[in-house]
Coordinates of C-alpha atoms and ligand atoms in Angstrom, one line a residue:
M1 CA 13.9 -66.3 12.7
S2 CA 12.2 -65.3 9.5
N3 CA 13.7 -62.5 7.4
P4 CA 11.9 -59.3 8.2
T5 CA 11.8 -58.2 4.6
M6 CA 10.6 -61.5 3.3
N7 CA 7.0 -60.7 2.9
T8 CA 5.3 -57.8 1.2
V9 CA 1.6 -57.1 0.8
D10 CA 2.0 -57.7 -3.0
Q11 CA 3.6 -61.1 -2.3
V12 CA 0.7 -62.0 -0.1
L13 CA -1.9 -60.9 -2.7
D14 CA 0.1 -62.9 -5.3
A15 CA -0.1 -66.0 -3.1
L16 CA -3.9 -65.5 -2.7
N17 CA -4.3 -65.6 -6.5
H18 CA -3.7 -69.3 -6.2
Q19 CA -6.2 -69.9 -3.5
D20 CA -10.0 -69.9 -3.1
I21 CA -9.9 -66.7 -1.1
A22 CA -8.8 -64.6 -4.2
T23 CA -12.3 -63.6 -4.7
I24 CA -14.9 -62.2 -2.3
P25 CA -17.4 -64.9 -1.2
L26 CA -20.6 -64.3 -3.2
V27 CA -22.9 -64.2 -0.2
L28 CA -20.7 -61.7 1.6
Y29 CA -20.6 -59.5 -1.5
E30 CA -24.4 -59.6 -1.9
I31 CA -25.2 -58.9 1.7
L32 CA -22.8 -55.9 1.6
L33 CA -24.8 -54.6 -1.3
M34 CA -28.1 -55.4 0.5
S35 CA -26.9 -53.5 3.6
R36 CA -26.8 -50.3 1.4
N37 CA -30.4 -50.9 0.1
P38 CA -33.1 -49.7 2.5
K39 CA -35.7 -51.6 0.5
A40 CA -34.2 -55.0 0.9
D41 CA -36.5 -57.5 2.7
A42 CA -36.8 -61.1 3.8
N43 CA -37.4 -62.3 0.2
D44 CA -34.1 -60.7 -1.0
L45 CA -32.2 -62.3 1.9
A46 CA -33.8 -65.7 1.3
T47 CA -32.8 -65.5 -2.4
V48 CA -29.1 -64.7 -1.4
C49 CA -29.1 -67.4 1.2
K50 CA -30.1 -70.1 -1.3
K51 CA -26.7 -69.6 -2.9
D52 CA -24.9 -70.8 0.2
I53 CA -25.9 -74.2 1.6
S54 CA -24.0 -73.9 4.9
G55 CA -25.4 -70.4 5.5
S56 CA -28.9 -71.6 4.8
A57 CA -28.5 -74.6 7.1
R58 CA -27.2 -72.5 9.9
L59 CA -30.0 -70.0 9.5
L60 CA -32.7 -72.7 9.7
R61 CA -30.9 -74.2 12.7
A62 CA -30.7 -70.9 14.5
A63 CA -34.4 -70.1 13.9
N64 CA -35.3 -73.6 15.3
S65 CA -32.9 -73.5 18.2
I66 CA -34.1 -72.8 21.6
Y67 CA -30.7 -71.3 22.3
Y68 CA -31.3 -68.6 19.7
G69 CA -34.5 -67.9 17.9
R70 CA -37.2 -70.3 19.0
R71 CA -39.5 -70.2 22.0
L72 CA -40.5 -73.5 23.4
D73 CA -44.2 -72.9 22.4
Q74 CA -43.3 -72.2 18.8
P75 CA -43.4 -74.8 16.0
K76 CA -40.3 -75.4 13.9
V77 CA -39.8 -73.3 10.7
N78 CA -39.3 -75.1 7.4
T79 CA -38.3 -72.4 5.0
L80 CA -35.6 -69.7 4.8
K81 CA -38.2 -67.0 4.7
E82 CA -39.9 -68.2 7.8
A83 CA -36.5 -68.4 9.5
I84 CA -35.7 -64.8 8.6
V85 CA -39.1 -63.6 9.8
R86 CA -38.6 -65.4 13.1
L87 CA -35.1 -64.2 13.7
G88 CA -35.6 -60.7 12.4
F89 CA -34.0 -59.4 9.3
K90 CA -30.9 -57.9 10.9
R91 CA -30.2 -60.9 13.1
A92 CA -30.7 -63.2 10.1
Q93 CA -28.2 -61.2 8.1
E94 CA -25.7 -61.4 10.9
I95 CA -26.0 -65.2 11.1
V96 CA -25.7 -65.7 7.4
L97 CA -22.7 -63.4 7.2
S98 CA -21.0 -65.1 10.2
A99 CA -21.6 -68.5 8.6
T100 CA -20.2 -67.2 5.2
L101 CA -17.0 -66.1 7.0
S102 CA -16.4 -69.6 8.4
P103 CA -14.9 -71.3 5.3
L104 CA -12.9 -68.1 4.6
M105 CA -11.4 -68.2 8.1
M106 CA -10.9 -71.9 8.6
A107 CA -7.4 -73.1 8.1
Q108 CA -5.3 -76.0 9.6
G109 CA -2.9 -75.4 12.3
S110 CA -3.1 -73.8 15.8
V111 CA -0.4 -72.2 17.8
M112 CA -0.7 -71.6 21.6
D113 CA -4.0 -69.7 22.1
Y114 CA -4.6 -69.2 18.4
S115 CA -6.7 -71.2 16.1
S116 CA -8.9 -70.2 13.1
T117 CA -12.0 -71.2 15.0
A118 CA -10.9 -69.1 18.0
L119 CA -10.4 -66.1 15.6
W120 CA -13.8 -66.7 14.1
K121 CA -15.4 -66.8 17.6
H122 CA -13.6 -63.5 18.5
S123 CA -14.8 -61.9 15.3
I124 CA -18.4 -62.8 15.9
A125 CA -18.1 -61.7 19.6
V126 CA -16.7 -58.3 18.6
G127 CA -19.4 -57.9 16.0
I128 CA -22.2 -58.6 18.5
G129 CA -20.4 -56.3 21.1
N130 CA -20.2 -53.6 18.5
R131 CA -23.9 -53.7 17.7
L132 CA -24.8 -53.6 21.4
L133 CA -22.3 -50.8 22.2
Y134 CA -23.3 -48.7 19.2
A135 CA -26.9 -48.7 20.2
R136 CA -26.0 -47.6 23.8
A137 CA -23.5 -44.9 22.7
F138 CA -25.5 -43.4 19.8
G139 CA -29.1 -44.5 20.7
V140 CA -29.8 -46.2 17.4
D141 CA -29.5 -49.7 16.1
M142 CA -27.6 -48.8 13.0
S143 CA -28.1 -51.1 10.1
L144 CA -25.4 -53.8 9.8
D145 CA -22.4 -51.6 10.0
P146 CA -21.1 -52.1 13.6
Y147 CA -21.6 -55.9 13.3
L148 CA -19.7 -56.0 10.0
V149 CA -16.9 -54.0 11.5
G150 CA -16.4 -56.5 14.3
L151 CA -16.8 -59.5 12.1
L152 CA -14.2 -58.3 9.5
H153 CA -11.8 -56.2 11.5
D154 CA -9.2 -59.0 11.9
I155 CA -9.7 -60.5 8.4
G156 CA -6.0 -59.8 7.8
I157 CA -5.1 -62.4 10.4
A158 CA -7.2 -65.1 8.6
I159 CA -5.4 -64.2 5.3
E160 CA -2.0 -64.4 7.0
H161 CA -2.9 -67.8 8.4
Q162 CA -3.7 -69.1 4.9
A163 CA -0.9 -67.4 3.0
L164 CA 2.0 -67.0 5.6
F165 CA 1.6 -69.7 8.2
S166 CA 5.0 -71.1 7.7
K167 CA 6.5 -67.8 6.5
G168 CA 6.4 -66.0 9.9
F169 CA 2.8 -66.1 11.0
S170 CA 3.0 -69.0 13.3
E171 CA 6.2 -67.6 14.8
A172 CA 4.5 -64.2 15.3
V173 CA 1.6 -65.8 17.1
Q174 CA 4.0 -67.8 19.3
K175 CA 6.0 -64.7 20.2
R176 CA 2.9 -62.7 20.9
Y177 CA 1.9 -65.4 23.4
E178 CA 5.3 -65.8 25.0
N179 CA 6.1 -62.1 25.2
E180 CA 2.6 -61.0 26.1
T181 CA 2.7 -58.3 23.4
E182 CA 0.5 -57.3 20.5
L183 CA 0.4 -59.5 17.4
L184 CA 1.0 -56.4 15.4
T185 CA 4.3 -55.8 17.0
E186 CA 5.5 -59.3 16.4
E187 CA 4.2 -59.3 12.8
K188 CA 6.3 -56.2 12.0
L189 CA 9.4 -57.7 13.5
I190 CA 9.1 -61.2 12.0
M191 CA 7.2 -60.8 8.8
G192 CA 7.6 -57.1 7.8
V193 CA 3.8 -56.8 7.2
T194 CA 0.9 -56.7 9.6
H195 CA -2.7 -58.0 9.6
E196 CA -3.8 -54.3 9.2
D197 CA -1.7 -54.0 6.0
I198 CA -2.9 -57.2 4.6
G199 CA -6.5 -56.7 5.7
V200 CA -6.6 -53.3 3.9
A201 CA -5.2 -54.8 0.7
V202 CA -7.7 -57.6 0.6
A203 CA -10.6 -55.2 1.6
Q204 CA -9.7 -52.9 -1.3
R205 CA -9.4 -55.8 -3.7
W206 CA -12.9 -56.9 -2.6
S207 CA -14.3 -53.3 -2.9
F208 CA -15.4 -53.1 0.7
P209 CA -17.0 -49.8 1.7
D210 CA -14.5 -47.1 2.9
Y211 CA -15.6 -47.3 6.5
L212 CA -14.8 -51.0 6.7
I213 CA -11.4 -50.5 5.0
E214 CA -10.5 -47.7 7.5
V215 CA -11.4 -49.9 10.6
I216 CA -9.6 -52.9 9.2
G217 CA -6.5 -50.8 8.6
H218 CA -6.5 -48.9 11.9
H219 CA -8.2 -50.8 14.6
H220 CA -4.8 -50.9 16.4
S221 CA -3.6 -47.5 15.2
L222 CA -6.4 -45.1 15.7
D223 CA -5.7 -41.4 15.0
P224 CA -9.0 -39.5 15.8
N225 CA -7.7 -36.5 13.8
R226 CA -7.1 -38.5 10.7
H227 CA -9.7 -41.2 10.8
Q228 CA -13.2 -40.3 9.6
N229 CA -14.8 -43.3 11.3
H230 CA -13.0 -42.9 14.6
H231 CA -16.4 -43.5 16.4
L232 CA -16.6 -47.0 14.9
I233 CA -13.0 -47.7 15.8
H234 CA -13.6 -46.7 19.4
I235 CA -16.7 -48.9 19.5
N236 CA -14.6 -51.8 18.1
R237 CA -11.9 -51.2 20.8
V238 CA -14.4 -51.3 23.6
S239 CA -15.8 -54.5 22.2
E240 CA -12.4 -56.1 21.9
W241 CA -11.7 -55.1 25.5
I242 CA -14.9 -56.7 26.7
S243 CA -14.3 -59.9 24.6
Y244 CA -10.8 -60.1 26.1
F245 CA -12.0 -60.2 29.7
L246 CA -14.9 -62.6 28.8
S247 CA -12.3 -64.9 27.0
L248 CA -14.4 -65.0 23.9
G249 CA -12.1 -66.4 21.3
Y250 CA -8.6 -65.3 20.2
C251 CA -7.5 -61.8 21.1
D252 CA -4.3 -60.5 19.3
F253 CA -3.1 -58.6 22.4
A254 CA -2.3 -59.1 26.0
R255 CA -3.6 -57.5 29.2
P256 CA -1.6 -54.2 29.2
Y257 CA -3.0 -53.4 25.7
A258 CA -6.5 -54.4 26.8
E259 CA -6.3 -51.9 29.7
L260 CA -5.5 -49.2 27.1
L261 CA -8.6 -50.1 25.1
S262 CA -10.8 -49.2 28.0
E263 CA -10.0 -45.5 27.3
S264 CA -12.3 -45.6 24.4
R265 CA -15.2 -46.3 26.8
Q266 CA -14.8 -42.8 28.2
V267 CA -14.4 -41.2 24.8
L268 CA -17.8 -42.7 23.8
G269 CA -19.4 -41.6 27.1
L270 CA -20.2 -45.1 28.1
T271 CA -20.5 -45.9 31.8
Q272 CA -19.3 -49.0 33.7
E273 CA -22.9 -50.0 34.0
D274 CA -23.2 -49.9 30.1
V275 CA -20.2 -52.2 29.9
R276 CA -21.6 -54.5 32.5
E277 CA -25.0 -54.8 30.7
V278 CA -23.4 -55.2 27.3
S279 CA -21.1 -57.9 28.7
L280 CA -24.1 -59.9 30.0
H281 CA -26.0 -59.6 26.7
L282 CA -22.9 -60.5 24.8
K283 CA -22.3 -63.6 26.9
A284 CA -25.9 -64.7 26.5
E285 CA -25.8 -64.2 22.7
M286 CA -22.5 -66.1 22.4
Q287 CA -24.0 -69.0 24.4
G288 CA -26.6 -69.2 21.6
F289 CA -23.8 -69.9 19.1
V290 CA -22.1 -72.4 21.4
G291 CA -25.5 -74.1 22.0
M292 CA -25.7 -74.6 18.2
N293 CA -22.2 -76.1 18.2
W294 CA -20.7 -73.4 16.0
F295 CA -17.4 -73.6 17.8
S296 CA -17.4 -77.2 18.7
S297 CA -14.1 -78.0 17.0
T298 CA -12.2 -75.5 19.1
Q299 CA -10.9 -76.2 22.6
Q300 CA -12.0 -72.7 23.6
Q301 CA -15.5 -72.3 25.1
V302 CA -17.4 -69.3 26.1
A303 CA -16.5 -68.2 29.6
Ligands
FE2_1 FE1 -9.5 -58.3 17.2
FE2_2 FE1 -6.3 -57.0 15.2

């Protein structure tokens, strides 16, 4: 077994200095800025997209896909701006962001139910779930924030995979699976740091907004009296719960913990019917991504 004191957050950050993920991806940074600018429009997003070939390609493909943006009677779009208009500004932002995260999250090596593709799929599913749940709980389709929260809440796991795979991470993932526990528990025992710790350190280094840092650092350790953005953490918990039961990608916990997450549904005043309808919408939206072969390299498929 690995030495529990072997890894510290500083050591992980040090290791990152030698890898591509030392700096925040440019497109992620620019869309974070854009999400704070109410005047941002399709032209601004198209300009940002042009800096990321894979994001641009995925955006065009989504707008032309019958699984996602295109009705059968519509012609194909040829430009990024047309794609953004067809998909809608917010959905287009989500697609570009999700595509941007792909290279950041992709790493070799899978263990039991874990792979980087499965984690990416989970992150997108929780992002979509968050957006749908937020609108139901609070009656507004709030900018990009709930989606971003879901997309980035487990960023610490992606970093661990890249920096600590053979230094305890693969062992922690294995034990979580065998013991049917939470990854956080095994991380503490085996590595001495958790994906919440590492996620916060990277989010601070990348100057993420405070609400994102709080959710990344406390999505498993919510304290409503201390955490300003507890409503977003509750939303994220319900979305994780739904994603677990729909088998949408990798979940870093087992059934007993999933049952606990359902308590957040009551806190938010959401009904069983709300959850049922969000589940249906979430499954349909995820089928769109599957139809576009976003997760084709993984063995996991949408349930
Ligand atoms: Fe998660
Ligand atoms: Fe997590």
